[in-house]
GROMACS .gro file of N, CA and C in nm:
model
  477
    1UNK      N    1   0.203  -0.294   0.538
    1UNK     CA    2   0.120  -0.176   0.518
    1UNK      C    3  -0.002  -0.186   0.608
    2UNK      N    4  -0.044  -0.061   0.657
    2UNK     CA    5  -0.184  -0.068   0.742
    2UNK      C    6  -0.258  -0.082   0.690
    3UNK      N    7  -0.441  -0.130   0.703
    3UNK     CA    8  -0.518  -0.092   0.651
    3UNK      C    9  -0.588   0.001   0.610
    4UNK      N   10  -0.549   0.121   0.717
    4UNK     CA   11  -0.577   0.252   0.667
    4UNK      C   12  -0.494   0.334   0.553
    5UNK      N   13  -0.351   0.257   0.583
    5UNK     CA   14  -0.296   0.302   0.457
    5UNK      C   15  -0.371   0.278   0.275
    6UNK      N   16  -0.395   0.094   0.309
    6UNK     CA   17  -0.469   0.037   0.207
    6UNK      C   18  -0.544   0.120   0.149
    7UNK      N   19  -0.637   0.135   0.237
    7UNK     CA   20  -0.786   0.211   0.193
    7UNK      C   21  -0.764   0.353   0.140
    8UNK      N   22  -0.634   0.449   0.223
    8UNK     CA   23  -0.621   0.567   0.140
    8UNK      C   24  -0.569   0.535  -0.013
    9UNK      N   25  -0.448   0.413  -0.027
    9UNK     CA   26  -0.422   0.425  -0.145
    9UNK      C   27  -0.537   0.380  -0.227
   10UNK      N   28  -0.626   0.282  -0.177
   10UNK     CA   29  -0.725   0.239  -0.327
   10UNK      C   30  -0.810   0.354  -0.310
   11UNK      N   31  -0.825   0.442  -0.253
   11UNK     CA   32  -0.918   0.548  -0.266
   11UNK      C   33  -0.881   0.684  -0.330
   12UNK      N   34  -0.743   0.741  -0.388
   12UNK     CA   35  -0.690   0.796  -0.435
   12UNK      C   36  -0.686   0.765  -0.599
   13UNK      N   37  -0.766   0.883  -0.654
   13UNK     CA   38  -0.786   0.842  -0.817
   13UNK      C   39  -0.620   0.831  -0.907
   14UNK      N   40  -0.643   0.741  -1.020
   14UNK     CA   41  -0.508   0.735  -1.080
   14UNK      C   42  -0.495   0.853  -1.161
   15UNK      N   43  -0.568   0.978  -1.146
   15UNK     CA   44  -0.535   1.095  -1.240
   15UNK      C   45  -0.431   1.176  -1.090
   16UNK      N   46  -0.444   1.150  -0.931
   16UNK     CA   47  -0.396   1.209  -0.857
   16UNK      C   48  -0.297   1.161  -0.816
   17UNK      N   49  -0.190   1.214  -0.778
   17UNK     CA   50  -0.071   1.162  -0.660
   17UNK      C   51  -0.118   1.195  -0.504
   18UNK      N   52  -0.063   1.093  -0.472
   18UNK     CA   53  -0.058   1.159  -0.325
   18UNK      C   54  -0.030   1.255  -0.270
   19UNK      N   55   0.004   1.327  -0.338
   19UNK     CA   56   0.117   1.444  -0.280
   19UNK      C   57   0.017   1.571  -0.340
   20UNK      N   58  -0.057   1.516  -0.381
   20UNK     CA   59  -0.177   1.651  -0.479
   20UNK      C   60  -0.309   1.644  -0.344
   21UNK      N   61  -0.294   1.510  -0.331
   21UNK     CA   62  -0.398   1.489  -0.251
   21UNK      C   63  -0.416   1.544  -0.112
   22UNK      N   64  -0.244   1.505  -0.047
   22UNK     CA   65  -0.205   1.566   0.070
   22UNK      C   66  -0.223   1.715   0.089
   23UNK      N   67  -0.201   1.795  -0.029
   23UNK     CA   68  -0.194   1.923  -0.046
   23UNK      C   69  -0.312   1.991   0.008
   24UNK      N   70  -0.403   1.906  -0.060
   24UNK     CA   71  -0.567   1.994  -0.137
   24UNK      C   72  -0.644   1.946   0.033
   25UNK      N   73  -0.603   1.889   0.111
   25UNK     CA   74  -0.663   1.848   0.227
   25UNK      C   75  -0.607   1.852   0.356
   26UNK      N   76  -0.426   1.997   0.302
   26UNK     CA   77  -0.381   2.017   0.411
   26UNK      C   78  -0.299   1.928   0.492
   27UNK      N   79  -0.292   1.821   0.487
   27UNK     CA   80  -0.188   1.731   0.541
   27UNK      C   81  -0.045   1.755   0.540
   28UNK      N   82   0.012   1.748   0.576
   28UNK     CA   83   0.182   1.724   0.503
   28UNK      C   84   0.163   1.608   0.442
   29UNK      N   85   0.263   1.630   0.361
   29UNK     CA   86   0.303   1.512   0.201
   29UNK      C   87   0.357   1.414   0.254
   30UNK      N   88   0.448   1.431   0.371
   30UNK     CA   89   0.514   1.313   0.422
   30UNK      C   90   0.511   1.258   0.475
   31UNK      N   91   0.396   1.323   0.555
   31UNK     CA   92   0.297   1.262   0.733
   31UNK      C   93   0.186   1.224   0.614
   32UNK      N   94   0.126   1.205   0.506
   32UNK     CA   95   0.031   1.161   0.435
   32UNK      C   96   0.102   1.032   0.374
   33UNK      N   97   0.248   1.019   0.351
   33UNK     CA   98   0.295   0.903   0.222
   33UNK      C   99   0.344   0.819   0.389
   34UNK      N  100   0.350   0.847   0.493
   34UNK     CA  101   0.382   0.779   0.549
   34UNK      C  102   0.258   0.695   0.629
   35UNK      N  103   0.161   0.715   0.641
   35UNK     CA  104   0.004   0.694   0.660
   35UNK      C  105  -0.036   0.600   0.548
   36UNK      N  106   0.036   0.613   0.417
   36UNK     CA  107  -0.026   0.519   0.332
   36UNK      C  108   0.062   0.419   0.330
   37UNK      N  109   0.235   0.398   0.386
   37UNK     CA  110   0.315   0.335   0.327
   37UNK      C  111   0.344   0.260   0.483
   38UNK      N  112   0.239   0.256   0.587
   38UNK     CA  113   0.202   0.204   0.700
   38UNK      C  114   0.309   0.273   0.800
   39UNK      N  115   0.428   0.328   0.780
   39UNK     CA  116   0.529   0.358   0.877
   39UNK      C  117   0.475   0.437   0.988
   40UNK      N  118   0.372   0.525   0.965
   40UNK     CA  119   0.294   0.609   1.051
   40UNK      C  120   0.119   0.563   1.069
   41UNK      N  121   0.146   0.514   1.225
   41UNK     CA  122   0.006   0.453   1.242
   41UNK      C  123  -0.121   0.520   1.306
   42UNK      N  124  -0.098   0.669   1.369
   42UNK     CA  125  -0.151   0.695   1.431
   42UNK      C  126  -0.185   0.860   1.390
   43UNK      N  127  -0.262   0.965   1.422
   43UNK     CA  128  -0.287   1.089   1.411
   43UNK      C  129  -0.330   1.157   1.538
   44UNK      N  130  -0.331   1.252   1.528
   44UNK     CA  131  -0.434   1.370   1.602
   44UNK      C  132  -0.617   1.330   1.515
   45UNK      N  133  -0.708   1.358   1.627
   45UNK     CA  134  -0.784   1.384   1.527
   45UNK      C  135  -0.857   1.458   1.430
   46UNK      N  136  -0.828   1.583   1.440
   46UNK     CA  137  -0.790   1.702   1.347
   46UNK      C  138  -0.750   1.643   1.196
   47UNK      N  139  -0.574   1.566   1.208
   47UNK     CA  140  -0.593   1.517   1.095
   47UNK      C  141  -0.637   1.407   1.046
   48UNK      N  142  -0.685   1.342   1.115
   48UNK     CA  143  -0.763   1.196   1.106
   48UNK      C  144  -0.924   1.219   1.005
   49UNK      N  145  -0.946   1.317   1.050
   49UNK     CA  146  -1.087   1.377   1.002
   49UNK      C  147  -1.065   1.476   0.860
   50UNK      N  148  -0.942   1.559   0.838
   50UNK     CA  149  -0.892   1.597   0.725
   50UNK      C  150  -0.892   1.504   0.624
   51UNK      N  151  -0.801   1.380   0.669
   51UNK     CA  152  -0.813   1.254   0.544
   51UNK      C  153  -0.934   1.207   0.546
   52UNK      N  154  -0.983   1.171   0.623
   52UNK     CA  155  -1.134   1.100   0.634
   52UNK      C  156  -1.226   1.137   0.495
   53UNK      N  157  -1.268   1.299   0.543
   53UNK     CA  158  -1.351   1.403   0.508
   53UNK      C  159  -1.275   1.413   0.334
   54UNK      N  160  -1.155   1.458   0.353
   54UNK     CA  161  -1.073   1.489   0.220
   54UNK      C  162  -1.054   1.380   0.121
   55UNK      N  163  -1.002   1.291   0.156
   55UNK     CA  164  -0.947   1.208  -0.013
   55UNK      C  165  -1.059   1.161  -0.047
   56UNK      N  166  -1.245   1.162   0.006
   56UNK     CA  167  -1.315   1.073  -0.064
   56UNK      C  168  -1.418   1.167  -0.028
   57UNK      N  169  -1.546   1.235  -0.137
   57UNK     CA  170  -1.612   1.301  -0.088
   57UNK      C  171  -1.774   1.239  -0.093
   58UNK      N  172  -1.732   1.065  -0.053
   58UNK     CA  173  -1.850   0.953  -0.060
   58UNK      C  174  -1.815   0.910   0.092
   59UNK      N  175  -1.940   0.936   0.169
   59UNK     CA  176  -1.992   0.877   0.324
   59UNK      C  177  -1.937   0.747   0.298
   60UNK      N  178  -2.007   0.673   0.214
   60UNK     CA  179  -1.913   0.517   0.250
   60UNK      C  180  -1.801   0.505   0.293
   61UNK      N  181  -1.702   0.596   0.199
   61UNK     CA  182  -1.544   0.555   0.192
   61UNK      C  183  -1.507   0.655   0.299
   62UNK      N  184  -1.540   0.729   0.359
   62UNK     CA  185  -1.521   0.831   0.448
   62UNK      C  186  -1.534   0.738   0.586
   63UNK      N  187  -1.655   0.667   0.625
   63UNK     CA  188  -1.661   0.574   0.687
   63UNK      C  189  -1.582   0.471   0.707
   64UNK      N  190  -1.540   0.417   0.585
   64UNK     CA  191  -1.470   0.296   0.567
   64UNK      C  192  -1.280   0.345   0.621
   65UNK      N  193  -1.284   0.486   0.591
   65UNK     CA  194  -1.132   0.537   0.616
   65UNK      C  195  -1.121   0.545   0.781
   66UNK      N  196  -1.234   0.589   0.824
   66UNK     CA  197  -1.216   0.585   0.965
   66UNK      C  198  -1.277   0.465   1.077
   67UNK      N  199  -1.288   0.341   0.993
   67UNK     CA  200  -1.328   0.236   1.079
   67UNK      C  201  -1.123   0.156   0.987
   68UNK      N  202  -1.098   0.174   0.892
   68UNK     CA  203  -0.980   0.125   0.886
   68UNK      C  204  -0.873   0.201   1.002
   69UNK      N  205  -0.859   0.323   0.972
   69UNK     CA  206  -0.794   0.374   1.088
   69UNK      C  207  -0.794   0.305   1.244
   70UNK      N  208  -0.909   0.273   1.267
   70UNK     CA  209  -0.957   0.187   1.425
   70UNK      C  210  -0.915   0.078   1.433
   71UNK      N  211  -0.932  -0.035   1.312
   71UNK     CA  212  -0.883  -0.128   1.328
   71UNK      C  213  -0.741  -0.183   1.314
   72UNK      N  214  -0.644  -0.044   1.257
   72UNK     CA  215  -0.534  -0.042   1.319
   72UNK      C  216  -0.462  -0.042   1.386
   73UNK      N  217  -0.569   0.035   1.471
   73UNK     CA  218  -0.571   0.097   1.653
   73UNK      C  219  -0.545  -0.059   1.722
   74UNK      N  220  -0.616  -0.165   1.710
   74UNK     CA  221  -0.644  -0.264   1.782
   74UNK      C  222  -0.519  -0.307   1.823
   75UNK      N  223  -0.492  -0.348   1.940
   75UNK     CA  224  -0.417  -0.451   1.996
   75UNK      C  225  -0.386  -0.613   1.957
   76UNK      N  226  -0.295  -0.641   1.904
   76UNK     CA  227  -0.298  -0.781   1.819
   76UNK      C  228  -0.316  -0.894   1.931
   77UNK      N  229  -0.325  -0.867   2.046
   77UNK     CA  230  -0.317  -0.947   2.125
   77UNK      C  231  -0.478  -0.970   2.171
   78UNK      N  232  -0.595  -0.860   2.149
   78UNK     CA  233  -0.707  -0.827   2.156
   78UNK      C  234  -0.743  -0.804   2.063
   79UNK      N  235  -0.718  -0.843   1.923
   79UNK     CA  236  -0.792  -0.832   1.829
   79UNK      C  237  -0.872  -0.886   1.789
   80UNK      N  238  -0.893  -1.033   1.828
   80UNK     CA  239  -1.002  -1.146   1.862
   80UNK      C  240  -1.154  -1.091   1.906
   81UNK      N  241  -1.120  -0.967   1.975
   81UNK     CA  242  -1.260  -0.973   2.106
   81UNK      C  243  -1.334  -0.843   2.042
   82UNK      N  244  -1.264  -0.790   1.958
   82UNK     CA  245  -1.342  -0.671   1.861
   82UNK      C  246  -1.306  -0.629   1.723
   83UNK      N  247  -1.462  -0.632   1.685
   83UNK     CA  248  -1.479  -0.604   1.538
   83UNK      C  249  -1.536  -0.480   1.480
   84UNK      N  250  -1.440  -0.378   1.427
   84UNK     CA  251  -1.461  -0.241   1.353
   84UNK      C  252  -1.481  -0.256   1.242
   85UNK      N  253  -1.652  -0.246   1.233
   85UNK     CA  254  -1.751  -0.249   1.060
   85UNK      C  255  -1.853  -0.080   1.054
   86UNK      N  256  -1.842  -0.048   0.935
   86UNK     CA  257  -1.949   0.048   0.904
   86UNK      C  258  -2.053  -0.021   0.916
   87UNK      N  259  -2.123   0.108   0.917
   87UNK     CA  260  -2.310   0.079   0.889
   87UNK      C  261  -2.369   0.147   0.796
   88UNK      N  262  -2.458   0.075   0.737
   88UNK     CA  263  -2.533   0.180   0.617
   88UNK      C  264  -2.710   0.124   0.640
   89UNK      N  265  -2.758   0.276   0.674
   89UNK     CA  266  -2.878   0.252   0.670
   89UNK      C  267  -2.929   0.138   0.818
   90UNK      N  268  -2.838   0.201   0.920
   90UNK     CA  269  -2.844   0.123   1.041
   90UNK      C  270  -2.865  -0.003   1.040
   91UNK      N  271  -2.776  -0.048   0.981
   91UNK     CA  272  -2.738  -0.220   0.925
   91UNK      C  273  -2.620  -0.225   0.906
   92UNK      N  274  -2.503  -0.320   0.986
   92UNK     CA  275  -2.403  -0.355   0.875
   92UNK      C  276  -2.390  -0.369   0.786
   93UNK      N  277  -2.242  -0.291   0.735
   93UNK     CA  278  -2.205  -0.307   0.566
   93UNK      C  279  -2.133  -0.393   0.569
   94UNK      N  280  -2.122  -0.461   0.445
   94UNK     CA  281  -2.036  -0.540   0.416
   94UNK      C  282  -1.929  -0.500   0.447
   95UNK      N  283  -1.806  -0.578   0.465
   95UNK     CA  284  -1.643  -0.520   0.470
   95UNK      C  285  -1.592  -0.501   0.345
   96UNK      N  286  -1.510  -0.392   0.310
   96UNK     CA  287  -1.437  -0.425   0.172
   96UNK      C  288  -1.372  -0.490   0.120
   97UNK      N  289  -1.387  -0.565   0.023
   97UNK     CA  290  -1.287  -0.626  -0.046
   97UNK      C  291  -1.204  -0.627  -0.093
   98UNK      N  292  -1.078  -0.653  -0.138
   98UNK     CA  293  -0.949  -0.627  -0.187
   98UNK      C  294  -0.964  -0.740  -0.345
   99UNK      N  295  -0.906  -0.669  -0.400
   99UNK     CA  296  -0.830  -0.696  -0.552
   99UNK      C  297  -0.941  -0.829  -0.595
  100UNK      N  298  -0.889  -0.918  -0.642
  100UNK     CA  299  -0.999  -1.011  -0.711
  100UNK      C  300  -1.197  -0.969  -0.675
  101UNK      N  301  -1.144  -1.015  -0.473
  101UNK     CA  302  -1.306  -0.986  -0.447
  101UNK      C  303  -1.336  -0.864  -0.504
  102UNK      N  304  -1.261  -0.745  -0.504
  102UNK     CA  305  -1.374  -0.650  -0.524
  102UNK      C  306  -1.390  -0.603  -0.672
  103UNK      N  307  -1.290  -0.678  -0.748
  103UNK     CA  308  -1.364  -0.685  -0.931
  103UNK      C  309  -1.490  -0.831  -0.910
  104UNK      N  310  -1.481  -0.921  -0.842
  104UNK     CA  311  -1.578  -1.050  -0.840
  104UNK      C  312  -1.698  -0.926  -0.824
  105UNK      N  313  -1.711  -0.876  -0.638
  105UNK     CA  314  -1.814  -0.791  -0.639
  105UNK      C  315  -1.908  -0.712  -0.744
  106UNK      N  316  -1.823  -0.661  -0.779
  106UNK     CA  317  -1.882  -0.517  -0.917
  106UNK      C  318  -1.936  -0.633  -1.030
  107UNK      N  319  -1.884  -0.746  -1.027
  107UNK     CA  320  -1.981  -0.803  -1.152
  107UNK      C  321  -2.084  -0.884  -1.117
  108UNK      N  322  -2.117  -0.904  -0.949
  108UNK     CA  323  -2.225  -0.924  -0.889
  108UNK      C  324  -2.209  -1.111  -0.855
  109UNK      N  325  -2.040  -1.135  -0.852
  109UNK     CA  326  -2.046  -1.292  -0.847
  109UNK      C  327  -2.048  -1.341  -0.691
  110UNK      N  328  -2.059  -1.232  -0.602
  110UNK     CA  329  -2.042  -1.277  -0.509
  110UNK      C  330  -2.187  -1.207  -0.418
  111UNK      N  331  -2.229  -1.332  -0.294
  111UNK     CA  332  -2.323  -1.252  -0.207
  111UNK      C  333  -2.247  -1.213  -0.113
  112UNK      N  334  -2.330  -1.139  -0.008
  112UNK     CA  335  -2.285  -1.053   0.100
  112UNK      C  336  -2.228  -1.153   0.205
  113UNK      N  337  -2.316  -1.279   0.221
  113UNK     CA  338  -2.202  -1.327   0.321
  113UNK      C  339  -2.071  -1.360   0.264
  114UNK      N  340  -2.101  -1.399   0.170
  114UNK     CA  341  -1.952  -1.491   0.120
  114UNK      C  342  -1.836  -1.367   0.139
  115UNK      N  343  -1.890  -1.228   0.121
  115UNK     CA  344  -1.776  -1.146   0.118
  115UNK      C  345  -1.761  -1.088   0.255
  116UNK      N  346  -1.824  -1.100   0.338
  116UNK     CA  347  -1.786  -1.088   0.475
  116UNK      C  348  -1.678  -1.161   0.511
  117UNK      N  349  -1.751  -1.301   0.463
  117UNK     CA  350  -1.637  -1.391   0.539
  117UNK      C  351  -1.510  -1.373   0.500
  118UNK      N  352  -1.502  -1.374   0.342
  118UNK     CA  353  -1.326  -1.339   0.304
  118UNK      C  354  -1.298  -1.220   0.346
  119UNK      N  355  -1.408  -1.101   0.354
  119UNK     CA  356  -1.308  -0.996   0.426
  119UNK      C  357  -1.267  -1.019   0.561
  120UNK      N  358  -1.335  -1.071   0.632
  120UNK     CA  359  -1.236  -1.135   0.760
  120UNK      C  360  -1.134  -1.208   0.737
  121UNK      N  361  -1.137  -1.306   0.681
  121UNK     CA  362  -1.006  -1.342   0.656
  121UNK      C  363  -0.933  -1.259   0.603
  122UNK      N  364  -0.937  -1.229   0.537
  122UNK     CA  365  -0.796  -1.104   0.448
  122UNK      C  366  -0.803  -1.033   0.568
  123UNK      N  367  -0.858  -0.942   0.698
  123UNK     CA  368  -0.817  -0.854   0.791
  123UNK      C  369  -0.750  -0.924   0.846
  124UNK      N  370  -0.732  -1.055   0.859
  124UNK     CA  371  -0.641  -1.126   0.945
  124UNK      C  372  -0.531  -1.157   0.902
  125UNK      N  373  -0.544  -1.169   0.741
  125UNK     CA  374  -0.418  -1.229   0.682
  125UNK      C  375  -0.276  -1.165   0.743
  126UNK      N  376  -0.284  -1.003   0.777
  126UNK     CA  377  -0.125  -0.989   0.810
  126UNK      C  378  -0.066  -1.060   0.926
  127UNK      N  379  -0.161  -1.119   0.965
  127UNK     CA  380  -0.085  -1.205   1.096
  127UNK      C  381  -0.038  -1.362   1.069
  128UNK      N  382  -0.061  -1.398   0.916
  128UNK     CA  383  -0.008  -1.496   0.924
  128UNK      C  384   0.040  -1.502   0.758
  129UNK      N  385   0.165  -1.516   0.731
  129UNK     CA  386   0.220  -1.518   0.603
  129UNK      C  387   0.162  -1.659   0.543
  130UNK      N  388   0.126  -1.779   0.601
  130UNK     CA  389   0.070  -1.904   0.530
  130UNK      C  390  -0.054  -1.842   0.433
  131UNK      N  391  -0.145  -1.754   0.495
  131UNK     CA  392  -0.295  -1.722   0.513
  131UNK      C  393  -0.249  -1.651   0.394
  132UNK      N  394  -0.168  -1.506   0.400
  132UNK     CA  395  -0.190  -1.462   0.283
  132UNK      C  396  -0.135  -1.522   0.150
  133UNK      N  397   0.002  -1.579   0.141
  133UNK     CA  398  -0.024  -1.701   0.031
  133UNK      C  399  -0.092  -1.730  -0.009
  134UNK      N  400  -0.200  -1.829   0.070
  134UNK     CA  401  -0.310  -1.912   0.035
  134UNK      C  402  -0.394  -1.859  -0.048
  135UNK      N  403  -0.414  -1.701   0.004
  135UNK     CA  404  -0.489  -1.577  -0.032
  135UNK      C  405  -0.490  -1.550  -0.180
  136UNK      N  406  -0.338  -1.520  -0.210
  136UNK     CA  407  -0.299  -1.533  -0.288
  136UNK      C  408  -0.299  -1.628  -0.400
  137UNK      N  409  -0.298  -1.723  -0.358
  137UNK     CA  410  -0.298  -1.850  -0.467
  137UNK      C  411  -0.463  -1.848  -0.487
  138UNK      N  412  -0.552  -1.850  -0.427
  138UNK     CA  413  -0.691  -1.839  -0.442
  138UNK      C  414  -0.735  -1.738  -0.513
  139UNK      N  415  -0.701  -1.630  -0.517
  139UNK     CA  416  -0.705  -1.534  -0.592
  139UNK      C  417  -0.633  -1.521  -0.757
  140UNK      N  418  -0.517  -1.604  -0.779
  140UNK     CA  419  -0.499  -1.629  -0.881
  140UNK      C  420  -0.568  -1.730  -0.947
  141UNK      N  421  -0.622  -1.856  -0.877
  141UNK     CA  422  -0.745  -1.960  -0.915
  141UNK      C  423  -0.859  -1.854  -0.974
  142UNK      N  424  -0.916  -1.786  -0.900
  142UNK     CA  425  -1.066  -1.723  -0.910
  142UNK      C  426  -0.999  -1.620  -1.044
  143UNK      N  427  -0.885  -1.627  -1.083
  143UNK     CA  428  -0.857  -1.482  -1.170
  143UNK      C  429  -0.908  -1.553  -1.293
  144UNK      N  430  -0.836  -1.675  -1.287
  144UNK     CA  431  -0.839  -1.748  -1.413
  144UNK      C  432  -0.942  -1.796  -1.444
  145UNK      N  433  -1.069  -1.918  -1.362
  145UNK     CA  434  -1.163  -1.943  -1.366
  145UNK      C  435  -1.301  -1.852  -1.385
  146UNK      N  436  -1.254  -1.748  -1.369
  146UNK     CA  437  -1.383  -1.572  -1.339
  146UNK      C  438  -1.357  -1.512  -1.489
  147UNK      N  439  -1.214  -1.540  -1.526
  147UNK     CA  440  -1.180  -1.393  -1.578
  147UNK      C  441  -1.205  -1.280  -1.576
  148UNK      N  442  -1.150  -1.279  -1.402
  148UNK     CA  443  -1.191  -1.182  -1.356
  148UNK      C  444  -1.005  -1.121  -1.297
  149UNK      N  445  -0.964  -1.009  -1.347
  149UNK     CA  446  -0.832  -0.946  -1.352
  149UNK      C  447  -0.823  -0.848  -1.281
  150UNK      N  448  -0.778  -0.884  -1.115
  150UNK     CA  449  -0.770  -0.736  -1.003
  150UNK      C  450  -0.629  -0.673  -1.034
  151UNK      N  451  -0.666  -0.507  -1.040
  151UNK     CA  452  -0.510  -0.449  -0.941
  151UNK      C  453  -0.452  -0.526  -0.896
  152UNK      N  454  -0.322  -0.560  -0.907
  152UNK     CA  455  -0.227  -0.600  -0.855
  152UNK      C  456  -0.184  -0.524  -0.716
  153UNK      N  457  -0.209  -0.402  -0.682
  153UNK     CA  458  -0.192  -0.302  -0.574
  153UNK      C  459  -0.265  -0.361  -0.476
  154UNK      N  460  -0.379  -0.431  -0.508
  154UNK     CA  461  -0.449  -0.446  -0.436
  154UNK      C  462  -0.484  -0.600  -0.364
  155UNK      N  463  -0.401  -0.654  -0.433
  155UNK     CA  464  -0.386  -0.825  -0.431
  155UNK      C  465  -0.313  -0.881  -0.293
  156UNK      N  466  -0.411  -0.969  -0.206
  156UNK     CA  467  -0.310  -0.985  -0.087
  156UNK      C  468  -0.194  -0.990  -0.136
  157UNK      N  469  -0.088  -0.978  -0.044
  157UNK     CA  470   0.038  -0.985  -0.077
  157UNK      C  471   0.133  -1.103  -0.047
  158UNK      N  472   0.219  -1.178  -0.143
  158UNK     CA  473   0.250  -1.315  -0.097
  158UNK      C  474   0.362  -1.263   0.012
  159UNK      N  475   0.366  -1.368   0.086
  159UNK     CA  476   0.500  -1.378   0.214
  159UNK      C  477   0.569  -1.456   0.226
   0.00000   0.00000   0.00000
């Protein structure tokens, strides 16, 4: 799955389907489930800015949809030499977190570097199935020790 897919699905409320969502923001349903289900990596930007603007009507996540989109864009072979982050308040934002980190986040167990750094790692994880394991297994450590219980949707994914 892409990361832009990621970010549309955790950004899509559980009262909506995708297909409600696609609707209300003009997309096609199938050029939208295929955007979230990574098979389709790329847009016009017409509709790039439809989803952007549409599934989240918060600047952060609007931001965050179209710096995920970019870093899809990247070349895996050049992905080393550039880094696609929002800004808030003409400062870097933190990167988002996925599943454990971002229930750790909301209960305030983590600082800003520490979650930089794992969000770099997790952007990297699809390039190496050891990494997201590891990911994985760390994330089930921190579940138990925190009691702290992420989405499963959202949980690196083992390989």
């Amino acid at each position: 799955m892409s990361e832009f897919g990621n970010t549309i699905k955790n950004l899509i409320p559980d009262s909506s389907s995708a297909r409600e969502i696609a609707l209300k923001i003009g997309v096609h349903p199938s050029a939208f489930s295929k955007f979230i289900t990574g098979v389709r990596l790329s847009c016009n930007p017409e509709t790039l800015e439809k989803i952007c603007l549409g599934v989240s009507s918060k600047k952060a996540d609007q931001a965050e949809l179209l710096a995920a989109y970019l870093r899809d864009q990247r070349l895996a072979s050049l992905n080393h030499m550039v880094e696609v982050r929002t800004v808030a308040n003409g400062k870097p934002a933190p990167a988002r977190p996925h599943g454990v980190l971002d229930a750790l986040c909301q209960k305030g167990n983590l600082d800003t570097d520490t979650i930089n750094a794992l969000a770099t790692i997790i952007r990297r994880a699809p390039q190496s199935r050891a990494l997201r394991r590891q990911l994985a297994d760390i994330c089930a450590f921190v579940e138990e020790s925190q009691g702290v219980k992420a989405d499963p949707r959202q949980a690196p994914p083992r390989g």
